[in-house]
PDB file of C-alpha atoms in Angstrom:
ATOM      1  CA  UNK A 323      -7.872  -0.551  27.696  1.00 62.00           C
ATOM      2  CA  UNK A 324      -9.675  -0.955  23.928  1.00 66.00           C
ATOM      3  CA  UNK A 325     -12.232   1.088  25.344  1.00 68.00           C
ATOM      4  CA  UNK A 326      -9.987   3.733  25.766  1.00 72.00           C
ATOM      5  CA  UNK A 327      -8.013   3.538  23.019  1.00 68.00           C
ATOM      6  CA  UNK A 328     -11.582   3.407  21.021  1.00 66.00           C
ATOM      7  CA  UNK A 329     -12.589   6.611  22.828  1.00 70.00           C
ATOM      8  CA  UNK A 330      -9.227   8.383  21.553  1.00 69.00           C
ATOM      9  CA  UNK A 331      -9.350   7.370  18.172  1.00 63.00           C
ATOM     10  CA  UNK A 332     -13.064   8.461  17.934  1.00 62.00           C
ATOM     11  CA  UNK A 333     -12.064  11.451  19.274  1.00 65.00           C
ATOM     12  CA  UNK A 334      -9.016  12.304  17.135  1.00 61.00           C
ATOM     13  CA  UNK A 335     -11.082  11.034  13.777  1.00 57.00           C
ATOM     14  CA  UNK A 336     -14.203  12.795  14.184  1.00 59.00           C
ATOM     15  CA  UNK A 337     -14.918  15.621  11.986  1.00 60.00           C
ATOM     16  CA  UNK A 338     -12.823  16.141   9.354  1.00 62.00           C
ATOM     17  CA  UNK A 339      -9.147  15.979  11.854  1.00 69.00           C
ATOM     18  CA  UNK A 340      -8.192  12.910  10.700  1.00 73.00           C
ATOM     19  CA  UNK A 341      -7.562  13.691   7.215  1.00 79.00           C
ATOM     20  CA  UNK A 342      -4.364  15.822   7.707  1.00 86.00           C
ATOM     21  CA  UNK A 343      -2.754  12.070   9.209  1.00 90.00           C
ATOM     22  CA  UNK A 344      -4.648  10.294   6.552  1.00 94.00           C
ATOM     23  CA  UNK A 345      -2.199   7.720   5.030  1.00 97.00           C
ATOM     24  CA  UNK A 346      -2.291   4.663   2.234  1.00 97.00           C
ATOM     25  CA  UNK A 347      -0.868   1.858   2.124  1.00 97.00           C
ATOM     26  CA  UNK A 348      -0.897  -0.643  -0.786  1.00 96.00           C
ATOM     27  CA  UNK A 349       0.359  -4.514  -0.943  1.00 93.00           C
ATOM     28  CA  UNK A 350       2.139  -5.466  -3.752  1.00 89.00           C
ATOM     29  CA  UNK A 351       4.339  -8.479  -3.069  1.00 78.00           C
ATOM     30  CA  UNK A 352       1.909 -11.277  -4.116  1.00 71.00           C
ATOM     31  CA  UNK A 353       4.131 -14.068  -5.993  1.00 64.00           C
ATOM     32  CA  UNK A 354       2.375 -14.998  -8.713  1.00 58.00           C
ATOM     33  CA  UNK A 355       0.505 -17.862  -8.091  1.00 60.00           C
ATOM     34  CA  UNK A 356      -2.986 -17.360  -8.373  1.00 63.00           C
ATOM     35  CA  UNK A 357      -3.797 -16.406 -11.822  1.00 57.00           C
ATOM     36  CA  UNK A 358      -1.265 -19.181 -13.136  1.00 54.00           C
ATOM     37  CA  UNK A 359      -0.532 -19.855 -16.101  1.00 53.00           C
ATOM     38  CA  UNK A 360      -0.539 -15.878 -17.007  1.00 56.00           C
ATOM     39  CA  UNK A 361       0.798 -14.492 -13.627  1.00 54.00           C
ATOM     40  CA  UNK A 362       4.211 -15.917 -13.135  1.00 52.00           C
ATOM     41  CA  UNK A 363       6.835 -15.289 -10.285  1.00 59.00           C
ATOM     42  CA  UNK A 364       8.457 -12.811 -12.592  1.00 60.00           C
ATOM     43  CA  UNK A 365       5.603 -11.443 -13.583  1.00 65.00           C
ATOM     44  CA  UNK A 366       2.628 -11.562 -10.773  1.00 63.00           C
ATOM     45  CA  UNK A 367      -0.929 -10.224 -11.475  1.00 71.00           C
ATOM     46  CA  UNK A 368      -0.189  -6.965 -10.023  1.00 78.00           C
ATOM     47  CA  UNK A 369       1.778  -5.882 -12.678  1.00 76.00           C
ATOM     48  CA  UNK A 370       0.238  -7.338 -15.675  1.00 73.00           C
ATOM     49  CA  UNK A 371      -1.497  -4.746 -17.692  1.00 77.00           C
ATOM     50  CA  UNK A 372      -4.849  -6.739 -18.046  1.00 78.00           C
ATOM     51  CA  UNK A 373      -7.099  -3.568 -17.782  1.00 80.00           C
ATOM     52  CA  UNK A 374      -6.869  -0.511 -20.260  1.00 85.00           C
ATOM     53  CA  UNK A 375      -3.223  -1.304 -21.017  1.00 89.00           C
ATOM     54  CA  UNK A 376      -2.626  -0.383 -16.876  1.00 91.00           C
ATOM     55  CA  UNK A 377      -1.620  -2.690 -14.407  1.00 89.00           C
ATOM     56  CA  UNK A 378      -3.416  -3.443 -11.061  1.00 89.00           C
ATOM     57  CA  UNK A 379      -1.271  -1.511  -9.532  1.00 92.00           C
ATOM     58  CA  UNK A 380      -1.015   1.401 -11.160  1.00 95.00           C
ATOM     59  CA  UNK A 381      -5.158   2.033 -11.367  1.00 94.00           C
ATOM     60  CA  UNK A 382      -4.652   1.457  -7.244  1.00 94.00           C
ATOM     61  CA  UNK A 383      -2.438   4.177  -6.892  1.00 96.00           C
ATOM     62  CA  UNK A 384      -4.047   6.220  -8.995  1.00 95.00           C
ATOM     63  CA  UNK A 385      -7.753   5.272  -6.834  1.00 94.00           C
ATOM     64  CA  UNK A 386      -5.864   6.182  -3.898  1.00 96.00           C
ATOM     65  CA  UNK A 387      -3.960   9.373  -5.041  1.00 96.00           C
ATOM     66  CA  UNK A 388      -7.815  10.770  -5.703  1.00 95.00           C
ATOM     67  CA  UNK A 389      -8.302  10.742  -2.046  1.00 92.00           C
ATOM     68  CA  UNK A 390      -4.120  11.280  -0.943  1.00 95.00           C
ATOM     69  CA  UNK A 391      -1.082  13.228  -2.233  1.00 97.00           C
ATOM     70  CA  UNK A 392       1.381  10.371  -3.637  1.00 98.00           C
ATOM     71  CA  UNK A 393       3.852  11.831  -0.589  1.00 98.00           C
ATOM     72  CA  UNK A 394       1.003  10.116   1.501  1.00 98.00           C
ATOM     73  CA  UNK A 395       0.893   6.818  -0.558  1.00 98.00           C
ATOM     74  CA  UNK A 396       3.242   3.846   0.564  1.00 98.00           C
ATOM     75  CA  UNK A 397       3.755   0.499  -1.153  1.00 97.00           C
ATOM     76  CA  UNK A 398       5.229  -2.820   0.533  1.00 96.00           C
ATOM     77  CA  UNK A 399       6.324  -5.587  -1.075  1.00 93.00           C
ATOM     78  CA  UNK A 400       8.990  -8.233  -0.921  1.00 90.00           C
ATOM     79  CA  UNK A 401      11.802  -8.105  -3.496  1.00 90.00           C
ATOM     80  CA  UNK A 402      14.146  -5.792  -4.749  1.00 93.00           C
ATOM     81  CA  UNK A 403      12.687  -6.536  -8.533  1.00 91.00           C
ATOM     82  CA  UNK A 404       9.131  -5.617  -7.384  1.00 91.00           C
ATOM     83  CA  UNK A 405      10.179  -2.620  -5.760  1.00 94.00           C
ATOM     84  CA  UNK A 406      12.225  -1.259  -8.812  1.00 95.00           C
ATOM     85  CA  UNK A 407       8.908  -1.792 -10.863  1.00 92.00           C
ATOM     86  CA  UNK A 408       6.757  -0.321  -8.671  1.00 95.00           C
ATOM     87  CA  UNK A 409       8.641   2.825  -8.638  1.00 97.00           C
ATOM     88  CA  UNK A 410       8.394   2.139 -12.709  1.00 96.00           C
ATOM     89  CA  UNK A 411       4.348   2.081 -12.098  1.00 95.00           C
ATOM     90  CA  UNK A 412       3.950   4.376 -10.074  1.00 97.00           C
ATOM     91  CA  UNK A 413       7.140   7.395 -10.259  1.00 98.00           C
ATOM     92  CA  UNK A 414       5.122   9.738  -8.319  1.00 98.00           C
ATOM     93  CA  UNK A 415       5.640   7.818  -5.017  1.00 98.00           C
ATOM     94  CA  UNK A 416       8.696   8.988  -3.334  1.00 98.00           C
ATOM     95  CA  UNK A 417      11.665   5.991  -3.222  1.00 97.00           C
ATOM     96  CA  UNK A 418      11.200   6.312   0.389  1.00 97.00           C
ATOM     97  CA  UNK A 419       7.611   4.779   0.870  1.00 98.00           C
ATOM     98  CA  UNK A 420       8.204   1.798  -1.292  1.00 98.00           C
ATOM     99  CA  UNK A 421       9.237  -0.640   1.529  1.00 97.00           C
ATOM    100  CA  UNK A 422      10.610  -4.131   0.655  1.00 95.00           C
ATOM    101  CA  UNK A 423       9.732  -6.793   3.600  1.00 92.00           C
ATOM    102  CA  UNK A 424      13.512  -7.641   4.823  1.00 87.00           C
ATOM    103  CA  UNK A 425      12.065 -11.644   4.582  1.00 82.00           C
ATOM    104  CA  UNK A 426       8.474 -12.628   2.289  1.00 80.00           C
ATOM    105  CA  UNK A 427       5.750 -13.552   4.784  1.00 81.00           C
ATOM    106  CA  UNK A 428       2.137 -13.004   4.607  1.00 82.00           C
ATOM    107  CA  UNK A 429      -0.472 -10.311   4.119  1.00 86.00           C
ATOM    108  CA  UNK A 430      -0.453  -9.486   8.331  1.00 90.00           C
ATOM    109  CA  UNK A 431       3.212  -9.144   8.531  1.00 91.00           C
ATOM    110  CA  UNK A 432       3.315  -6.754   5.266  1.00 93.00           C
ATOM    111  CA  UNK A 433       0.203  -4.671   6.820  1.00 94.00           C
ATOM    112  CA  UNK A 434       2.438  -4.329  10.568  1.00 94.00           C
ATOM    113  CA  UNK A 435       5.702  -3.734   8.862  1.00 96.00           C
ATOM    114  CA  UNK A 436       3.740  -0.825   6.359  1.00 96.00           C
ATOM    115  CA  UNK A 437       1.866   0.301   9.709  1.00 96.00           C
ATOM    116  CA  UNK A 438       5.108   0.718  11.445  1.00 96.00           C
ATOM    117  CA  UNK A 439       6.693   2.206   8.824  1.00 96.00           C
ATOM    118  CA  UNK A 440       3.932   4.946   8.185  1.00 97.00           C
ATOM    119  CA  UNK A 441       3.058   5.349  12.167  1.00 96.00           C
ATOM    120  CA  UNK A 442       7.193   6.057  13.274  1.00 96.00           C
ATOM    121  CA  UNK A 443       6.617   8.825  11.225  1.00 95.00           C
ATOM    122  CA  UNK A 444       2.665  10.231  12.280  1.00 94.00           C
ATOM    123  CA  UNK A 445       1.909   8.658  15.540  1.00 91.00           C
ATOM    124  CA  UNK A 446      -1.623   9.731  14.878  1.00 89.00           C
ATOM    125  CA  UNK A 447      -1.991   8.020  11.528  1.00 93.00           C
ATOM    126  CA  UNK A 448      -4.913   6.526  10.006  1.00 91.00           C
ATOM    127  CA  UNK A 449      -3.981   4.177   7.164  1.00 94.00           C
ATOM    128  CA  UNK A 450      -6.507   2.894   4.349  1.00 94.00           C
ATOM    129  CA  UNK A 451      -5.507  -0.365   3.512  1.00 94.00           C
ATOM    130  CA  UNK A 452      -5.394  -1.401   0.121  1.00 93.00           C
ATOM    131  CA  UNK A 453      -4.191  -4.339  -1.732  1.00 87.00           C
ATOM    132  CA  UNK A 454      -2.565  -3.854  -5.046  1.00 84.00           C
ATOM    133  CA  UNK A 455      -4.122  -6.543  -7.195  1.00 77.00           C
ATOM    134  CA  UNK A 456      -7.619  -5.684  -6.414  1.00 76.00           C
ATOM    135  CA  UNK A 457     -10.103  -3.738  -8.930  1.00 71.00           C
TER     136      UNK A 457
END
């Protein structure tokens, strides 16, 4: 069965086919904890501006809209607050792909629900990966 679905996706991705169901999607729902004292539940690392007055998130989107149109560039993360800043950060992703998790779990269950999310509409999607608080 893998080796089948292997052969498929090889298939479907080779050459340059892939890129018209080329998706991204980025993680921003971290709480906060890691970079304590400065990141702070209401304010978590991803949307500090701690690098050329821009926030982690916003030089991710911008990384990834090199490569995607922003229509192709989904965000999930895991409250209300987060989502209304991220649309702050980064306007030029339509409301519609910035996903709030319905309950905060980890990284896996924000990378299936994303994955869903993006593959019930392209059934053929490839999806880069990308978490928002990384430079």
């Amino acid at each position: 069965m893998l080796k089948s679905f292997l052969r498929k996706f090889l298939r479907k991705t080779s050459g340059d086919s892939y890129k018209e169901h080329l998706y991204a999607l980025i993680l921003a729902g971290g709480g906060g904890t890691r970079l304590w004292p400065r990141s702070l539940e209401k304010a978590p690392k991803q949307f500090l501006k701690l690098f050329a007055g821009k926030t982690l998130t916003e030089i991710t989107g911008e990384r990834l809209s090199k490569m995607l149109p922003w229509e192709k560039i989904f965000v999930v993360t895991t409250t209300k607050e987060y989502g209304d800043e991220i649309r702050k950060l980064l306007p030029k992703v339509p409301k519609e792909n910035v996903i709030i998790e319905p309950e905060r779990k980890d990284s896996a269950a924000a990378h299936a629900l994303g994955a869903a999310y993006i593959l019930s509409r392209d059934t053929d999607a490839v999806i880069i990966n990308a978490a928002s608080d990384h430079f």
